[in-house]
Amino acid sequence: MDRVAGAGSLRALREALDSGEITAQTLARRYLDRIAASDLNAFIDVQPELTLAQAREADARLARGERGGLLGVPLAHKDIYVTRGWRSTAASRMLENYVSPFDAAVVERLAAAGAVCLGKTNCDEFAMGGSNEHSYFGPVHNPWDRAAISGGSSGGSAAAVAAGLAPLATATDTGGSVRQPASMCGVTGVKPTYGRVSRHGMIAFASSLDQGAAMARSAEDCAVLLGAMAGFDARDSTSAERPDEDFRRELERPLEGLRVGVPAEFFGDGLSPDVRAVVDAGLAKLHELGARLVEVSLPRTELAIPAYYVIAPAEASSNLSRFDGVRYGHRAAQYADLEDMYMRTRAEGFGPEVKRRVLIGTYVLSHGYYDAYYLQAQKLRRLIADDYSAAFASVDVIAGPVSPSVAWNIGERIDDPVRNYLSDIYTLPASLAGLPALSMPAGFGERGHPVGMQLIGRWFDEARLLNVAHQFQQATDWHLRLPPAAASEEPAAARAQ
Ligand code: GLN
């Protein structure tokens, strides 16, 4: 494991920064160089002067004797968090040149901690999608195979971490957007309980589902990043009023006696054999580490797809009504009257996937269909959460696949939205129930593409989830494997050692 010991690990960066072996400015410059040399299209906006100004400030704090945490550590923000300075586009033409007058709560918190922003990462437009092909700025290439998708919607963040362009990255997860790209790019990604991370300044997709999320190589690093992101925020009415937590506090707990629920519904017909083999091996590893595998039933799993694809578009259609050519961003150059201006602006500003969802959402909320679709979907959502409550009466975590297959090729499924929606089956339930869930690298499937294993925890039990992932990572090295795009040159962290 030595070969990759320092590959982007926060511990290595911390030591190098705290001992003065490297300055925050040098470190930031190394990552900026790697970003500039990369052809993965992982970033939408990079502003080296802004990055270096933050690094200078971090160096001044280090010089004053401050240590620890994320001080001086470079990270990338998904371009769904608004930032002063860097553009905030949500990967949409609608916001192509938009610069926010304020920082999102997450950005603010991480900046206060002394983290250094490397830039904004590519994603699906308004986080709608699971392949990163729905970005106005083009798809992100998978560092393991340029022809393949990175997954989405947080594909830029996942590719950046996997390729060593950033040691840490923020993401969001509405129905799987941190877990699925983490799985497909071979990194760790955690979505906390709904309400943990403030949505203030997170460009809204589906407000009852959107949740800030953390990505890094390891669960340990995710625990640190998540700890800095999470916390009560009165500006977000759904923010959970809970004391700040150290999500690392259970990392070293042994897995003896852990009860891992294995839902039969996660291993049905749609699961590719290569992914199944990796997840089975992952479960066997957990068993070897002392966990007990317990069969559980989540009978409403399949219903998560129709429920989510009614609720999420409904909320999206409402949230995106603010993009009217008046308040933010794009406005059509030519129009006959006000109504025509709205129509042209939205026709030009939104891409096809966003339009599809606005249409679905408007339809399911319209008079006569509201009861038939929207209310029914809300009832299903409750039943799905009930399934999980019942399962958690007898297990501590639930384990299974993240995505039914490894990353497919860019363009391969672009004309088949339903097929894309169906592949969200394993990630949607935790989002609908508001439960914490993560993806950790567990092996490789077809064509050598990475496969993640999903762990779902009880409400507010992130520390336990991260504990299980950390113990798994102490016993395996999947999370340390480097893709060709990163291995060509040792990551900055390794060189910093
Ligand atoms: N793939 C899901 C969708 O298309 C989830 C996206 C997300 O979590 N932002 O909506």
XYZ file of C-alpha atoms and ligand atoms in Angstrom:
507
model
C 0.000 0.000 0.000
C 3.035 2.250 0.379
C 3.137 2.998 -3.322
C 0.069 5.180 -2.939
C 0.218 6.064 0.720
C 0.244 9.755 0.076
C -2.045 9.825 -2.928
C -4.173 12.782 -1.990
C -4.586 11.722 1.621
C -5.468 14.525 3.955
C -3.203 13.110 6.620
C -0.174 13.428 4.320
C -1.156 16.937 3.280
C -1.733 17.931 6.886
C 1.681 16.738 7.968
C 3.400 18.468 5.075
C 1.593 21.757 5.755
C 1.950 21.665 9.537
C 5.646 20.806 9.421
C 6.299 23.593 6.945
C 7.588 21.126 4.381
C 5.265 22.703 1.851
C 3.357 25.979 1.814
C -0.317 26.246 1.015
C 0.652 28.357 -1.998
C 3.015 25.761 -3.425
C 0.475 23.040 -2.831
C -2.288 25.040 -4.507
C -0.007 25.776 -7.470
C 0.736 22.084 -7.933
C -2.945 21.236 -8.060
C -3.659 24.183 -10.378
C -0.923 22.899 -12.715
C -2.487 19.447 -12.727
C -5.907 20.931 -13.444
C -4.481 22.985 -16.318
C -2.814 19.903 -17.795
C -5.892 17.695 -17.464
C -8.256 17.018 -20.360
C -11.102 15.447 -18.376
C -13.298 18.589 -18.471
C -13.760 18.233 -14.723
C -13.758 21.993 -14.061
C -16.034 24.769 -15.288
C -14.249 27.730 -13.731
C -10.711 28.062 -12.415
C -9.319 31.424 -11.260
C -5.710 30.893 -10.179
C -5.334 34.367 -8.644
C -8.309 33.828 -6.346
C -7.003 30.406 -5.350
C -3.546 31.746 -4.639
C -4.954 34.641 -2.619
C -6.743 32.138 -0.374
C -3.561 30.067 -0.152
C -1.605 33.167 0.881
C -4.086 33.785 3.653
C -3.772 30.181 4.799
C 0.014 30.516 4.836
C -0.320 33.623 7.003
C -2.493 31.665 9.447
C 0.008 28.792 9.438
C 2.795 31.297 10.087
C 0.851 32.533 13.104
C 0.937 29.009 14.484
C -2.513 27.759 13.514
C -2.587 24.052 12.667
C -4.878 21.226 11.787
C -8.256 20.766 10.162
C -8.498 21.967 6.597
C -6.198 24.956 6.945
C -4.288 25.313 3.680
C -5.872 22.230 2.138
C -6.991 22.661 -1.483
C -10.462 21.531 -2.494
C -12.887 21.887 -5.371
C -16.516 22.983 -5.176
C -19.258 21.494 -7.281
C -20.582 24.299 -9.442
C -23.936 24.108 -7.745
C -22.683 26.024 -4.698
C -22.614 29.743 -5.332
C -19.281 31.485 -4.886
C -18.129 35.058 -4.969
C -15.383 35.429 -7.561
C -15.755 32.138 -9.374
C -18.725 31.831 -11.690
C -21.758 29.927 -10.412
C -23.317 28.240 -13.431
C -25.003 25.013 -12.270
C -23.594 23.808 -15.628
C -26.387 25.698 -17.375
C -26.359 28.161 -20.229
C -28.918 30.028 -18.141
C -26.179 30.940 -15.640
C -23.192 30.765 -17.987
C -21.718 34.068 -16.826
C -23.416 34.408 -13.459
C -21.285 35.574 -10.541
C -22.967 35.359 -7.168
C -22.866 38.307 -4.763
C -22.499 35.895 -1.828
C -20.951 32.547 -0.888
C -23.049 29.448 -0.173
C -23.034 28.390 3.494
C -20.808 25.415 2.641
C -18.338 27.629 0.769
C -18.337 30.104 3.633
C -17.721 27.403 6.246
C -14.882 25.805 4.302
C -13.252 29.160 3.582
C -13.444 30.031 7.278
C -11.726 26.724 8.037
C -8.866 27.875 5.812
C -9.484 25.487 2.909
C -8.277 26.775 -0.456
C -10.765 26.703 -3.329
C -9.291 25.312 -6.568
C -12.331 26.137 -8.685
C -15.778 24.942 -9.652
C -16.426 21.428 -10.895
C -18.567 20.347 -13.801
C -21.886 18.596 -13.208
C -25.175 17.795 -14.881
C -27.236 20.928 -15.514
C -28.899 21.943 -12.225
C -27.718 18.529 -10.937
C -30.300 16.765 -13.089
C -28.782 13.578 -14.366
C -26.542 10.688 -13.560
C -23.942 10.844 -16.300
C -22.655 14.428 -16.470
C -23.589 14.455 -20.134
C -26.286 17.024 -19.380
C -23.838 19.849 -18.850
C -23.840 22.926 -21.062
C -20.039 22.735 -20.748
C -19.818 19.204 -22.114
C -19.394 15.805 -20.478
C -16.734 14.901 -17.940
C -14.465 12.044 -18.975
C -13.920 9.176 -16.594
C -10.260 9.130 -15.460
C -10.267 5.325 -15.742
C -11.447 5.366 -19.338
C -11.827 8.568 -21.315
C -14.597 7.092 -23.447
C -16.758 6.444 -20.395
C -19.012 8.761 -18.419
C -17.858 9.967 -15.026
C -21.304 9.405 -13.572
C -23.302 12.302 -12.240
C -24.472 14.667 -11.393
C -21.288 15.386 -9.367
C -19.072 13.943 -12.117
C -16.548 16.778 -12.127
C -15.928 16.425 -8.399
C -15.559 12.641 -8.676
C -13.217 12.818 -11.671
C -11.168 15.560 -10.005
C -10.603 13.513 -6.857
C -9.949 10.304 -8.799
C -7.428 11.958 -11.122
C -5.612 13.758 -8.313
C -6.759 17.222 -9.444
C -8.097 17.885 -5.942
C -7.678 15.915 -2.734
C -11.230 16.774 -1.634
C -14.356 18.015 -3.353
C -17.814 19.089 -2.365
C -20.801 17.554 -4.105
C -24.548 17.338 -3.705
C -26.907 14.403 -3.703
C -30.605 14.639 -4.547
C -31.092 11.059 -5.695
C -27.591 9.647 -5.863
C -25.400 12.401 -7.258
C -22.501 11.908 -4.893
C -22.715 8.130 -4.574
C -23.064 7.158 -8.235
C -20.149 9.194 -9.665
C -18.027 8.205 -6.634
C -18.773 4.586 -7.494
C -17.996 5.048 -11.189
C -14.756 6.958 -10.603
C -13.473 4.831 -7.718
C -13.590 7.382 -4.893
C -15.506 7.681 -1.622
C -18.595 9.883 -1.436
C -20.947 10.477 1.451
C -24.398 12.016 1.547
C -25.412 12.871 5.098
C -28.884 12.844 6.604
C -31.180 15.425 5.032
C -30.789 18.629 7.034
C -27.167 18.127 8.086
C -25.639 20.467 5.528
C -27.096 23.895 4.863
C -28.736 24.377 1.486
C -28.209 28.144 1.689
C -26.554 29.076 -1.587
C -26.841 25.593 -3.063
C -28.626 26.163 -6.390
C -31.933 24.364 -5.844
C -33.058 21.328 -7.809
C -35.513 19.466 -5.542
C -35.448 21.150 -2.158
C -36.901 18.307 -0.080
C -34.176 15.979 -1.406
C -31.108 18.157 -2.103
C -28.307 17.577 0.360
C -24.681 18.711 0.490
C -22.179 15.878 0.219
C -18.460 15.173 0.514
C -16.002 13.381 -1.751
C -12.446 12.206 -1.151
C -10.375 9.099 -1.668
C -11.083 7.719 1.778
C -13.865 7.625 4.336
C -11.511 9.210 6.840
C -11.023 12.251 4.621
C -14.753 12.402 3.893
C -15.371 12.499 7.648
C -13.159 15.561 8.007
C -14.667 17.357 5.023
C -18.230 16.559 6.047
C -17.510 17.749 9.567
C -16.459 21.130 8.192
C -19.488 21.358 5.875
C -22.218 20.306 8.293
C -23.889 22.359 10.989
C -27.073 24.204 11.815
C -27.859 27.237 9.669
C -30.844 29.431 10.456
C -30.885 30.596 6.818
C -32.035 27.120 5.713
C -35.469 26.336 7.148
C -34.850 22.588 6.875
C -31.462 22.688 8.589
C -31.295 20.183 11.459
C -30.815 21.828 14.837
C -28.153 19.562 16.206
C -24.800 20.237 17.820
C -21.722 20.025 15.580
C -20.219 16.558 15.455
C -16.856 15.000 14.871
C -17.673 12.368 12.274
C -14.299 10.707 12.912
C -15.192 9.736 16.434
C -16.090 6.136 15.608
C -13.595 5.457 12.829
C -11.503 3.010 14.812
C -14.388 1.006 16.232
C -14.006 -2.680 15.291
C -16.789 -4.246 13.231
C -17.328 -7.216 15.534
C -21.013 -7.563 16.136
C -22.034 -5.066 13.434
C -25.293 -6.140 11.827
C -25.268 -5.477 8.078
C -28.635 -5.671 6.369
C -28.602 -7.171 2.876
C -31.843 -6.402 1.045
C -32.864 -9.028 -1.524
C -34.464 -6.241 -3.574
C -31.003 -4.774 -4.249
C -29.792 -7.963 -5.924
C -32.545 -8.576 -8.481
C -32.503 -9.061 -12.238
C -31.333 -5.602 -13.243
C -27.994 -5.913 -11.456
C -25.041 -6.631 -13.783
C -23.123 -9.781 -12.831
C -19.781 -7.946 -12.663
C -21.165 -5.406 -10.164
C -22.838 -8.170 -8.212
C -19.568 -10.087 -7.919
C -17.793 -7.019 -6.509
C -20.562 -6.269 -4.007
C -20.699 -9.930 -2.931
C -16.957 -9.848 -2.322
C -17.368 -6.619 -0.355
C -20.024 -8.200 1.819
C -17.754 -11.203 2.386
C -15.012 -8.813 3.490
C -17.330 -7.155 6.002
C -18.205 -10.611 7.303
C -14.535 -11.472 7.602
C -14.075 -8.272 9.638
C -16.618 -9.497 12.167
C -19.916 -8.213 10.801
C -23.008 -10.363 10.687
C -24.905 -10.325 7.389
C -28.640 -10.228 7.927
C -31.258 -10.562 5.211
C -33.667 -7.656 5.253
C -36.578 -6.751 3.048
C -37.219 -3.359 1.481
C -40.330 -4.270 -0.503
C -41.000 -0.791 -1.881
C -37.558 -0.411 -3.505
C -38.837 -0.397 -7.104
C -41.421 2.240 -6.288
C -38.649 4.684 -5.470
C -38.232 5.351 -9.192
C -41.772 6.562 -9.961
C -41.980 8.359 -6.609
C -38.704 10.207 -7.142
C -39.339 10.997 -10.791
C -42.610 12.684 -9.817
C -41.447 14.527 -6.692
C -38.056 15.719 -7.972
C -39.384 17.178 -11.259
C -42.344 18.737 -9.396
C -39.991 20.588 -7.075
C -37.632 21.393 -9.940
C -40.390 22.974 -12.005
C -41.188 25.224 -9.083
C -37.562 26.037 -8.210
C -36.591 26.788 -11.787
C -39.425 29.240 -12.311
C -37.063 31.905 -10.964
C -35.039 31.738 -14.183
C -37.222 34.094 -16.144
C -34.726 36.382 -17.846
C -35.395 39.110 -15.301
C -33.810 38.054 -12.050
C -30.697 36.104 -13.015
C -28.521 35.110 -15.879
C -29.489 34.639 -19.475
C -32.079 36.725 -21.305
C -33.031 36.206 -24.945
C -31.632 38.940 -27.165
C -34.809 39.344 -29.179
C -38.452 39.055 -28.211
C -41.821 40.523 -29.076
C -43.298 41.047 -25.593
C -42.894 39.940 -21.991
C -44.361 36.493 -22.451
C -42.252 35.927 -25.540
C -39.182 37.022 -23.568
C -39.897 34.386 -20.884
C -40.414 31.695 -23.475
C -37.351 32.454 -25.561
C -35.145 32.924 -22.517
C -36.132 29.543 -21.083
C -36.041 27.805 -24.466
C -32.487 29.053 -25.018
C -31.220 28.852 -21.452
C -32.229 25.316 -20.450
C -30.922 22.087 -21.947
C -33.123 19.149 -22.995
C -32.988 17.213 -19.705
C -33.955 20.254 -17.656
C -36.813 21.018 -20.035
C -38.024 17.428 -19.799
C -38.153 17.687 -16.022
C -39.855 21.074 -15.973
C -42.521 19.636 -18.287
C -43.012 16.516 -16.151
C -43.075 18.579 -12.984
C -45.572 21.084 -14.304
C -47.769 18.251 -15.513
C -47.838 16.317 -12.239
C -48.634 19.460 -10.289
C -51.409 20.631 -12.576
C -55.074 20.567 -11.681
C -56.511 17.071 -11.990
C -53.117 15.342 -11.933
C -51.917 16.559 -8.571
C -53.906 13.912 -6.673
C -53.188 11.196 -9.190
C -49.416 11.664 -9.294
C -47.960 14.090 -6.800
C -49.958 13.044 -3.743
C -49.543 9.372 -4.567
C -45.802 9.870 -4.870
C -45.700 11.564 -1.458
C -47.522 8.587 0.058
C -45.042 6.192 -1.529
C -42.221 8.283 -0.149
C -43.541 7.757 3.360
C -43.959 4.002 2.803
C -40.383 3.734 1.540
C -39.110 5.514 4.671
C -41.223 3.108 6.748
C -39.505 0.136 5.062
C -36.160 1.502 6.209
C -37.347 2.194 9.748
C -38.516 -1.413 9.952
C -35.222 -2.754 8.592
C -33.176 -0.647 11.002
C -34.938 -2.315 13.911
C -32.746 -5.358 13.278
C -29.608 -4.017 11.538
C -27.123 -1.175 11.994
C -26.376 -0.462 8.349
C -27.711 -1.633 5.011
C -25.310 -2.620 2.241
C -25.708 -3.131 -1.476
C -24.718 -1.853 -4.900
C -24.728 1.828 -5.883
C -25.460 1.506 -9.566
C -26.628 -1.540 -11.543
C -23.656 -1.301 -13.928
C -20.219 0.228 -14.289
C -19.797 3.500 -16.207
C -21.128 3.253 -19.757
C -19.782 5.121 -22.758
C -20.411 8.804 -23.305
C -23.310 9.117 -25.738
C -24.399 5.497 -25.405
C -27.613 6.147 -23.477
C -28.186 9.799 -24.182
C -31.405 9.127 -26.100
C -32.861 6.862 -23.450
C -33.814 8.957 -20.414
C -35.950 6.206 -18.890
C -33.018 3.808 -18.894
C -30.981 6.460 -17.082
C -33.752 6.969 -14.534
C -33.994 3.212 -13.918
C -30.306 3.016 -13.104
C -30.924 5.253 -10.068
C -32.868 2.474 -8.360
C -30.386 1.765 -5.557
C -29.633 5.367 -4.654
C -33.105 6.945 -4.736
C -34.609 5.251 -1.646
C -32.097 6.736 0.834
C -32.711 10.170 -0.682
C -36.485 9.839 -0.435
C -36.157 8.669 3.168
C -33.559 11.375 3.980
C -31.103 8.751 5.231
C -27.305 9.060 5.210
C -25.587 6.874 2.630
C -22.156 6.488 1.105
C -20.308 4.811 -1.712
C -16.892 3.293 -1.179
C -14.604 1.724 -3.772
C -15.003 -2.061 -3.640
C -13.378 -3.378 -6.806
C -13.509 -3.319 -10.581
C -16.039 -4.622 -13.066
C -16.290 -4.880 -16.820
C -13.557 -3.116 -18.800
C -11.702 -2.417 -15.556
C -14.194 0.264 -14.514
C -14.508 0.938 -10.767
C -17.421 -0.381 -8.717
C -18.583 1.130 -5.456
C -20.460 -0.490 -2.632
C -23.223 1.426 -0.934
C -23.802 1.668 2.803
C -27.001 3.243 4.125
C -27.290 4.238 7.777
C -29.847 5.290 10.320
C -30.888 8.920 10.449
C -27.982 11.032 11.802
C -25.753 7.965 12.096
C -23.056 9.182 9.678
C -20.308 8.446 12.192
C -21.211 4.757 12.161
C -21.401 4.628 8.365
C -17.994 6.234 8.078
C -16.684 3.825 10.696
C -17.750 0.829 8.613
C -16.250 2.327 5.460
C -13.014 3.188 7.245
C -12.633 -0.318 8.651
C -13.292 -1.720 5.185
C -10.631 0.614 3.782
C -8.128 -0.418 6.454
C -8.503 -3.976 5.176
C -8.623 -3.258 1.421
C -6.820 -0.976 -0.995
C -9.468 -0.331 -3.649
C -9.708 3.314 -2.609
C -5.973 3.735 -3.129
C -5.860 2.479 -6.713
C -5.023 5.221 -9.159
C -6.475 5.580 -12.653
C -4.107 5.989 -15.610
C -4.944 9.715 -15.735
C -3.517 10.145 -12.232
C -0.830 7.501 -12.257
C 0.968 9.152 -15.185
C 2.289 11.595 -12.656
C 2.433 11.200 -8.891
C -0.277 13.325 -7.310
C 0.792 16.519 -5.645
C 0.224 15.044 -2.217
C 2.627 12.221 -2.824
C 5.273 14.618 -4.019
C 4.664 16.803 -1.006
C 5.773 14.016 1.283
N -29.603 10.825 -11.178
C -30.619 11.442 -10.363
C -31.406 12.425 -11.204
O -31.193 12.441 -12.359
C -30.039 12.082 -9.167
C -29.439 13.424 -9.409
C -28.930 14.068 -8.139
O -28.777 13.425 -7.113
N -28.712 15.364 -8.208
O -32.208 13.161 -10.745
